[in-house]
PDB file of C-alpha atoms and ligand atoms in Angstrom:
ATOM      1  CA  VAL A   5     -14.885   3.482  -3.517  1.00  0.00           C
ATOM      2  CA  THR A   6     -17.514   1.250  -2.005  1.00  0.00           C
ATOM      3  CA  ASP A   7     -17.403  -2.494  -2.138  1.00  0.00           C
ATOM      4  CA  GLY A   8     -19.647  -5.347  -1.205  1.00  0.00           C
ATOM      5  CA  PRO A   9     -20.522  -5.986   2.421  1.00  0.00           C
ATOM      6  CA  GLY A  10     -17.828  -7.842   4.262  1.00  0.00           C
ATOM      7  CA  ARG A  11     -15.170  -7.691   1.564  1.00  0.00           C
ATOM      8  CA  LEU A  12     -11.659  -7.047   2.778  1.00  0.00           C
ATOM      9  CA  THR A  13     -10.036  -3.964   1.299  1.00  0.00           C
ATOM     10  CA  THR A  14      -6.526  -3.879   2.725  1.00  0.00           C
ATOM     11  CA  SER A  15      -4.990  -3.671  -0.764  1.00  0.00           C
ATOM     12  CA  TRP A  16      -7.141  -0.645  -1.517  1.00  0.00           C
ATOM     13  CA  ALA A  17      -5.981   1.001   1.678  1.00  0.00           C
ATOM     14  CA  THR A  18      -2.378   0.395   0.682  1.00  0.00           C
ATOM     15  CA  THR A  19      -3.048   2.024  -2.678  1.00  0.00           C
ATOM     16  CA  TRP A  20      -4.617   4.961  -0.888  1.00  0.00           C
ATOM     17  CA  ARG A  21      -1.538   5.396   1.292  1.00  0.00           C
ATOM     18  CA  THR A  22       0.699   5.423  -1.785  1.00  0.00           C
ATOM     19  CA  LEU A  23      -1.478   7.990  -3.533  1.00  0.00           C
ATOM     20  CA  LEU A  24      -1.605  10.181  -0.457  1.00  0.00           C
ATOM     21  CA  GLY A  25       2.166  10.154  -0.119  1.00  0.00           C
ATOM     22  CA  ALA A  26       2.501  11.224  -3.747  1.00  0.00           C
ATOM     23  CA  ALA A  27      -0.144  13.935  -3.338  1.00  0.00           C
ATOM     24  CA  VAL A  28       1.614  15.418  -0.314  1.00  0.00           C
ATOM     25  CA  ASP A  29       4.971  15.513  -2.067  1.00  0.00           C
ATOM     26  CA  VAL A  30       3.795  17.564  -5.065  1.00  0.00           C
ATOM     27  CA  VAL A  31       2.752  20.473  -2.843  1.00  0.00           C
ATOM     28  CA  VAL A  32       5.787  22.766  -3.212  1.00  0.00           C
ATOM     29  CA  PRO A  33       6.089  25.113  -1.476  1.00  0.00           C
ATOM     30  CA  PRO A  34       3.961  23.572   1.241  1.00  0.00           C
ATOM     31  CA  ARG A  35       0.831  25.420   2.237  1.00  0.00           C
ATOM     32  CA  CYS A  36      -1.497  24.927   5.166  1.00  0.00           C
ATOM     33  CA  VAL A  37      -4.242  22.501   4.137  1.00  0.00           C
ATOM     34  CA  ALA A  38      -6.827  24.465   6.102  1.00  0.00           C
ATOM     35  CA  CYS A  39      -6.075  28.138   5.317  1.00  0.00           C
ATOM     36  CA  ALA A  40      -3.637  27.851   2.358  1.00  0.00           C
ATOM     37  CA  GLU A  41      -1.062  30.123   4.007  1.00  0.00           C
ATOM     38  CA  PRO A  42       2.519  29.224   2.974  1.00  0.00           C
ATOM     39  CA  LEU A  43       4.297  27.156   5.584  1.00  0.00           C
ATOM     40  CA  GLU A  44       7.765  28.204   6.659  1.00  0.00           C
ATOM     41  CA  ARG A  45       8.380  24.910   8.359  1.00  0.00           C
ATOM     42  CA  VAL A  46       6.752  21.530   7.939  1.00  0.00           C
ATOM     43  CA  ASP A  47       7.430  19.187  10.802  1.00  0.00           C
ATOM     44  CA  ARG A  48       5.762  15.922   9.843  1.00  0.00           C
ATOM     45  CA  SER A  49       6.902  14.318  13.048  1.00  0.00           C
ATOM     46  CA  GLU A  50       4.267  16.425  14.803  1.00  0.00           C
ATOM     47  CA  GLY A  51       1.712  14.190  13.181  1.00  0.00           C
ATOM     48  CA  ALA A  52      -0.830  16.771  12.077  1.00  0.00           C
ATOM     49  CA  GLY A  53       0.637  17.073   8.580  1.00  0.00           C
ATOM     50  CA  ALA A  54       0.798  20.339   6.716  1.00  0.00           C
ATOM     51  CA  TRP A  55      -1.234  22.500   9.057  1.00  0.00           C
ATOM     52  CA  CYS A  56       0.020  25.969   9.946  1.00  0.00           C
ATOM     53  CA  ASP A  57       0.553  26.710  13.631  1.00  0.00           C
ATOM     54  CA  VAL A  58      -2.551  28.894  13.806  1.00  0.00           C
ATOM     55  CA  CYS A  59      -4.852  26.245  12.318  1.00  0.00           C
ATOM     56  CA  ALA A  60      -3.205  23.413  14.265  1.00  0.00           C
ATOM     57  CA  GLU A  61      -3.679  25.310  17.514  1.00  0.00           C
ATOM     58  CA  GLY A  62      -7.287  25.970  16.450  1.00  0.00           C
ATOM     59  CA  LEU A  63      -8.018  22.229  16.575  1.00  0.00           C
ATOM     60  CA  GLN A  64     -10.102  21.856  19.703  1.00  0.00           C
ATOM     61  CA  PRO A  65     -10.309  18.416  21.294  1.00  0.00           C
ATOM     62  CA  ALA A  66     -13.855  17.084  21.574  1.00  0.00           C
ATOM     63  CA  PRO A  67     -15.381  14.625  24.003  1.00  0.00           C
ATOM     64  CA  ARG A  68     -15.842  11.078  22.699  1.00  0.00           C
ATOM     65  CA  PRO A  69     -16.854   9.863  20.239  1.00  0.00           C
ATOM     66  CA  GLY A  70     -15.409  12.975  18.584  1.00  0.00           C
ATOM     67  CA  LEU A  71     -11.763  13.811  18.026  1.00  0.00           C
ATOM     68  CA  PHE A  72     -12.189  17.551  17.455  1.00  0.00           C
ATOM     69  CA  LEU A  73     -14.917  20.163  17.655  1.00  0.00           C
ATOM     70  CA  TYR A  74     -16.444  21.148  14.312  1.00  0.00           C
ATOM     71  CA  VAL A  75     -15.057  24.690  14.340  1.00  0.00           C
ATOM     72  CA  GLY A  76     -12.470  26.862  12.571  1.00  0.00           C
ATOM     73  CA  GLY A  77     -10.116  25.447   9.968  1.00  0.00           C
ATOM     74  CA  LEU A  78     -11.317  21.903  10.520  1.00  0.00           C
ATOM     75  CA  ALA A  79     -14.932  22.848   9.755  1.00  0.00           C
ATOM     76  CA  THR A  80     -13.798  24.662   6.616  1.00  0.00           C
ATOM     77  CA  LEU A  81     -11.803  21.662   5.457  1.00  0.00           C
ATOM     78  CA  ILE A  82     -14.705  19.284   6.086  1.00  0.00           C
ATOM     79  CA  GLN A  83     -17.061  21.513   4.110  1.00  0.00           C
ATOM     80  CA  ARG A  84     -14.563  21.606   1.229  1.00  0.00           C
ATOM     81  CA  ALA A  85     -14.371  17.816   1.269  1.00  0.00           C
ATOM     82  CA  LYS A  86     -18.095  17.160   1.613  1.00  0.00           C
ATOM     83  CA  TYR A  87     -19.750  19.906  -0.376  1.00  0.00           C
ATOM     84  CA  SER A  88     -17.065  21.174  -2.757  1.00  0.00           C
ATOM     85  CA  ARG A  89     -15.862  17.606  -3.367  1.00  0.00           C
ATOM     86  CA  GLU A  90     -12.180  18.408  -2.934  1.00  0.00           C
ATOM     87  CA  LEU A  91     -10.386  15.080  -2.765  1.00  0.00           C
ATOM     88  CA  GLY A  92      -7.230  16.775  -1.444  1.00  0.00           C
ATOM     89  CA  ALA A  93      -9.201  18.130   1.509  1.00  0.00           C
ATOM     90  CA  ALA A  94     -10.630  14.669   2.143  1.00  0.00           C
ATOM     91  CA  HIS A  95      -7.162  13.114   2.137  1.00  0.00           C
ATOM     92  CA  ALA A  96      -5.872  15.769   4.525  1.00  0.00           C
ATOM     93  CA  LEU A  97      -8.744  14.982   6.886  1.00  0.00           C
ATOM     94  CA  ALA A  98      -8.076  11.255   6.629  1.00  0.00           C
ATOM     95  CA  ARG A  99      -4.440  11.819   7.480  1.00  0.00           C
ATOM     96  CA  LEU A 100      -5.383  14.033  10.410  1.00  0.00           C
ATOM     97  CA  MET A 101      -7.781  11.449  11.815  1.00  0.00           C
ATOM     98  CA  ALA A 102      -5.331   8.578  11.438  1.00  0.00           C
ATOM     99  CA  ASP A 103      -2.526  10.597  13.029  1.00  0.00           C
ATOM    100  CA  ARG A 104      -4.511  11.956  15.952  1.00  0.00           C
ATOM    101  CA  LEU A 105      -6.711   9.013  16.908  1.00  0.00           C
ATOM    102  CA  ASP A 106      -5.915   7.843  20.427  1.00  0.00           C
ATOM    103  CA  THR A 107      -5.383   4.196  19.534  1.00  0.00           C
ATOM    104  CA  ASP A 108      -4.543   3.171  23.105  1.00  0.00           C
ATOM    105  CA  ALA A 109      -8.043   4.136  24.188  1.00  0.00           C
ATOM    106  CA  LEU A 110      -9.693   1.964  21.544  1.00  0.00           C
ATOM    107  CA  GLY A 111      -8.767  -1.421  22.962  1.00  0.00           C
ATOM    108  CA  PRO A 112      -8.331  -4.365  20.584  1.00  0.00           C
ATOM    109  CA  ILE A 113     -10.004  -3.763  17.206  1.00  0.00           C
ATOM    110  CA  ASP A 114     -10.737  -6.553  14.695  1.00  0.00           C
ATOM    111  CA  VAL A 115     -11.954  -4.478  11.755  1.00  0.00           C
ATOM    112  CA  VAL A 116     -12.559  -0.855  10.836  1.00  0.00           C
ATOM    113  CA  THR A 117     -15.835   0.139   9.207  1.00  0.00           C
ATOM    114  CA  PHE A 118     -17.661   3.382   8.469  1.00  0.00           C
ATOM    115  CA  VAL A 119     -21.083   4.988   8.283  1.00  0.00           C
ATOM    116  CA  PRO A 120     -21.980   4.756   4.583  1.00  0.00           C
ATOM    117  CA  ALA A 121     -23.598   7.540   2.609  1.00  0.00           C
ATOM    118  CA  HIS A 122     -26.552   6.708   0.443  1.00  0.00           C
ATOM    119  CA  TRP A 123     -25.145   5.526  -2.905  1.00  0.00           C
ATOM    120  CA  SER A 124     -26.559   8.574  -4.711  1.00  0.00           C
ATOM    121  CA  ARG A 125     -24.654  10.868  -2.335  1.00  0.00           C
ATOM    122  CA  ALA A 126     -21.377   8.998  -2.809  1.00  0.00           C
ATOM    123  CA  LEU A 127     -21.878   9.031  -6.591  1.00  0.00           C
ATOM    124  CA  TRP A 128     -22.578  12.747  -6.673  1.00  0.00           C
ATOM    125  CA  ARG A 129     -19.548  13.512  -4.557  1.00  0.00           C
ATOM    126  CA  GLY A 130     -17.240  11.019  -6.270  1.00  0.00           C
ATOM    127  CA  PHE A 131     -16.000   9.700  -2.952  1.00  0.00           C
ATOM    128  CA  ASP A 132     -17.280   8.862   0.494  1.00  0.00           C
ATOM    129  CA  LEU A 133     -15.487  10.838   3.229  1.00  0.00           C
ATOM    130  CA  PRO A 134     -16.173   8.376   6.081  1.00  0.00           C
ATOM    131  CA  ALA A 135     -14.786   5.557   3.893  1.00  0.00           C
ATOM    132  CA  LEU A 136     -11.590   7.523   3.250  1.00  0.00           C
ATOM    133  CA  LEU A 137     -11.242   8.260   6.965  1.00  0.00           C
ATOM    134  CA  ALA A 138     -11.744   4.570   7.753  1.00  0.00           C
ATOM    135  CA  ASP A 139      -9.106   3.574   5.177  1.00  0.00           C
ATOM    136  CA  ALA A 140      -6.509   5.811   6.795  1.00  0.00           C
ATOM    137  CA  VAL A 141      -7.368   4.607  10.290  1.00  0.00           C
ATOM    138  CA  ALA A 142      -7.262   0.966   9.138  1.00  0.00           C
ATOM    139  CA  VAL A 143      -3.749   1.491   7.773  1.00  0.00           C
ATOM    140  CA  ARG A 144      -2.670   3.082  11.064  1.00  0.00           C
ATOM    141  CA  LEU A 145      -4.081   0.177  13.074  1.00  0.00           C
ATOM    142  CA  GLY A 146      -2.952  -2.533  10.657  1.00  0.00           C
ATOM    143  CA  ARG A 147      -6.492  -3.857  10.484  1.00  0.00           C
ATOM    144  CA  PRO A 148      -8.743  -4.429   7.461  1.00  0.00           C
ATOM    145  CA  ARG A 149     -11.318  -1.846   6.457  1.00  0.00           C
ATOM    146  CA  VAL A 150     -14.556  -3.687   5.831  1.00  0.00           C
ATOM    147  CA  SER A 151     -17.879  -2.363   4.533  1.00  0.00           C
ATOM    148  CA  LEU A 152     -20.247  -3.850   7.082  1.00  0.00           C
ATOM    149  CA  LEU A 153     -23.178  -1.451   6.744  1.00  0.00           C
ATOM    150  CA  THR A 154     -25.568  -0.818   3.883  1.00  0.00           C
ATOM    151  CA  VAL A 155     -28.085   1.986   3.557  1.00  0.00           C
ATOM    152  CA  ARG A 156     -31.607   0.664   3.351  1.00  0.00           C
ATOM    153  CA  ARG A 157     -33.475   3.821   2.501  1.00  0.00           C
ATOM    154  CA  ARG A 158     -33.139   7.555   2.526  1.00  0.00           C
ATOM    155  CA  ASP A 159     -35.838   9.688   4.016  1.00  0.00           C
ATOM    156  CA  PRO A 160     -35.932  13.186   2.452  1.00  0.00           C
ATOM    157  CA  ARG A 161     -37.471  14.587   5.628  1.00  0.00           C
ATOM    158  CA  LEU A 162     -34.077  14.158   7.347  1.00  0.00           C
ATOM    159  CA  ALA A 163     -32.728  17.215   5.530  1.00  0.00           C
ATOM    160  CA  GLN A 164     -35.455  19.401   6.968  1.00  0.00           C
ATOM    161  CA  THR A 165     -35.919  18.314  10.548  1.00  0.00           C
ATOM    162  CA  SER A 166     -33.786  19.671  13.372  1.00  0.00           C
ATOM    163  CA  SER A 167     -35.547  17.844  16.194  1.00  0.00           C
ATOM    164  CA  ARG A 168     -33.321  15.220  17.774  1.00  0.00           C
ATOM    165  CA  GLU A 169     -36.263  12.963  18.491  1.00  0.00           C
ATOM    166  CA  GLN A 170     -37.633  13.191  14.957  1.00  0.00           C
ATOM    167  CA  ARG A 171     -34.220  12.514  13.444  1.00  0.00           C
ATOM    168  CA  GLN A 172     -33.733   9.420  15.594  1.00  0.00           C
ATOM    169  CA  GLN A 173     -37.102   8.088  14.463  1.00  0.00           C
ATOM    170  CA  LEU A 174     -36.325   8.762  10.788  1.00  0.00           C
ATOM    171  CA  VAL A 175     -32.879   7.214  10.989  1.00  0.00           C
ATOM    172  CA  ALA A 176     -33.908   4.095  12.933  1.00  0.00           C
ATOM    173  CA  GLY A 177     -33.767   1.092  10.647  1.00  0.00           C
ATOM    174  CA  ARG A 178     -31.771   2.952   8.025  1.00  0.00           C
ATOM    175  CA  PHE A 179     -28.811   0.549   8.044  1.00  0.00           C
ATOM    176  CA  GLY A 180     -28.457  -3.113   7.234  1.00  0.00           C
ATOM    177  CA  CYS A 181     -25.548  -5.099   8.672  1.00  0.00           C
ATOM    178  CA  ALA A 182     -23.352  -7.716   6.958  1.00  0.00           C
ATOM    179  CA  ARG A 183     -23.070 -11.154   8.552  1.00  0.00           C
ATOM    180  CA  ALA A 184     -19.301 -10.644   8.737  1.00  0.00           C
ATOM    181  CA  ALA A 185     -19.891  -8.311  11.708  1.00  0.00           C
ATOM    182  CA  ALA A 186     -20.836 -11.171  14.021  1.00  0.00           C
ATOM    183  CA  GLY A 187     -18.424 -11.697  16.893  1.00  0.00           C
ATOM    184  CA  ARG A 188     -16.108  -8.872  15.885  1.00  0.00           C
ATOM    185  CA  ARG A 189     -14.984  -5.807  17.743  1.00  0.00           C
ATOM    186  CA  VAL A 190     -15.614  -3.047  15.227  1.00  0.00           C
ATOM    187  CA  LEU A 191     -14.231   0.485  15.080  1.00  0.00           C
ATOM    188  CA  LEU A 192     -17.042   2.539  13.522  1.00  0.00           C
ATOM    189  CA  ILE A 193     -15.872   5.713  11.776  1.00  0.00           C
ATOM    190  CA  ASP A 194     -17.915   8.753  10.730  1.00  0.00           C
ATOM    191  CA  ASP A 195     -16.985  12.271   9.676  1.00  0.00           C
ATOM    192  CA  VAL A 196     -19.270  14.683  11.536  1.00  0.00           C
ATOM    193  CA  HIS A 197     -21.335  13.859  14.594  1.00  0.00           C
ATOM    194  CA  THR A 198     -24.228  16.281  14.967  1.00  0.00           C
ATOM    195  CA  THR A 199     -27.119  14.801  16.884  1.00  0.00           C
ATOM    196  CA  GLY A 200     -25.776  11.292  17.184  1.00  0.00           C
ATOM    197  CA  ALA A 201     -28.838   9.904  15.429  1.00  0.00           C
ATOM    198  CA  THR A 202     -26.971   8.571  12.385  1.00  0.00           C
ATOM    199  CA  LEU A 203     -24.022   7.208  14.354  1.00  0.00           C
ATOM    200  CA  GLY A 204     -26.405   5.701  16.896  1.00  0.00           C
ATOM    201  CA  ALA A 205     -28.431   3.942  14.218  1.00  0.00           C
ATOM    202  CA  ALA A 206     -25.273   2.583  12.580  1.00  0.00           C
ATOM    203  CA  ALA A 207     -23.964   1.310  15.925  1.00  0.00           C
ATOM    204  CA  LEU A 208     -27.343  -0.252  16.655  1.00  0.00           C
ATOM    205  CA  ALA A 209     -27.312  -2.102  13.328  1.00  0.00           C
ATOM    206  CA  LEU A 210     -23.815  -3.462  14.002  1.00  0.00           C
ATOM    207  CA  ARG A 211     -24.730  -4.578  17.512  1.00  0.00           C
ATOM    208  CA  GLY A 212     -27.856  -6.189  16.084  1.00  0.00           C
ATOM    209  CA  GLY A 213     -25.518  -8.104  13.779  1.00  0.00           C
ATOM    210  CA  GLY A 214     -23.537  -9.434  16.739  1.00  0.00           C
ATOM    211  CA  ALA A 215     -20.614  -6.981  16.780  1.00  0.00           C
ATOM    212  CA  SER A 216     -19.291  -4.884  19.623  1.00  0.00           C
ATOM    213  CA  VAL A 217     -18.811  -1.303  18.546  1.00  0.00           C
ATOM    214  CA  VAL A 218     -16.314   1.459  19.288  1.00  0.00           C
ATOM    215  CA  PRO A 219     -17.567   4.651  17.573  1.00  0.00           C
ATOM    216  CA  ARG A 220     -15.311   7.545  16.592  1.00  0.00           C
ATOM    217  CA  THR A 221     -16.037  10.662  14.526  1.00  0.00           C
ATOM    218  CA  LEU A 222     -13.518  13.138  13.194  1.00  0.00           C
ATOM    219  CA  ALA A 223     -15.607  16.100  14.279  1.00  0.00           C
ATOM    220  CA  LEU A 224     -18.274  16.734  16.869  1.00  0.00           C
ATOM    221  CA  THR A 225     -20.583  19.720  16.555  1.00  0.00           C
ATOM    222  CA  PRO A 226     -21.341  21.768  19.628  1.00  0.00           C
ATOM    223  CA  ASP A 227     -24.625  20.295  20.838  1.00  0.00           C
ATOM    224  CA  ASP A 228     -26.704  23.425  20.400  1.00  0.00           C
ATOM    225  CA  GLY A 229     -27.938  22.993  16.843  1.00  0.00           C
ATOM    226  CA  THR A 230     -25.760  25.814  15.536  1.00  0.00           C
ATOM    227  CA  PHE A 231     -24.259  23.658  12.810  1.00  0.00           C
ATOM    228  CA  MET A 232     -27.369  21.667  11.981  1.00  0.00           C
ATOM    229  CA  ALA A 233     -27.997  23.514   8.719  1.00  0.00           C
ATOM    230  CA  ILE A 234     -24.456  22.795   7.534  1.00  0.00           C
ATOM    231  CA  ASP A 235     -24.573  19.104   8.314  1.00  0.00           C
ATOM    232  CA  ALA A 236     -28.155  18.466   7.246  1.00  0.00           C
ATOM    233  CA  PRO A 237     -27.598  17.879   3.492  1.00  0.00           C
ATOM    234  CA  ASP A 238     -25.659  14.700   4.164  1.00  0.00           C
ATOM    235  CA  GLN A 239     -27.878  13.152   6.799  1.00  0.00           C
TER     236      GLN A 239
HETATM  237 ZN1   ZN B   8      -3.627  27.357   8.438  1.00  0.00          ZN
END
């Protein structure tokens, strides 16, 4: 899934789109991707894909950089993608993000990149959710998805600490930035935004590399620490 820093991966994104289309078509009869209830009616023109009305209405818009709050069916789907390693769930999330991103609000974007997981995490999971989200968004925008960030080190203390200040300190300096970032306006994609420490460090690395950054995350947790334990294993 990952490639070298700065390599263009438009062909991979095209492959992904083909695979996703095939995956969606084999689901007969269609079921809600979030709750698995059979769907009486699938209206793909609505843009949210195969979500039942209940789950679709349960999607709660979040303030930027988030698209939706990390609650309900969306939270369940994200946990299935991240911790149960369900590729179908990951593809459904990627489709949701690409469909529902407010592209008008982004301004001109040169490239799409993502917050990378440590390689051992991506290997264990078999795929990297933020990379899949970025692929789908790149296809929607007609821009290349480029791996601009590398993980320098992983601090095991991150999984234990819930203090915002501590997390920011631990995450600072975590990412390296490819030279290809210089002078570009970069859309930075992540899956779940909890404290902002990881996204902030990634944005800082890109800006340090000469890019301007527009961050977006699929989900934003309510800023009260409620979901910290759920998100912590990946941070
Ligand atoms: Zn549902």
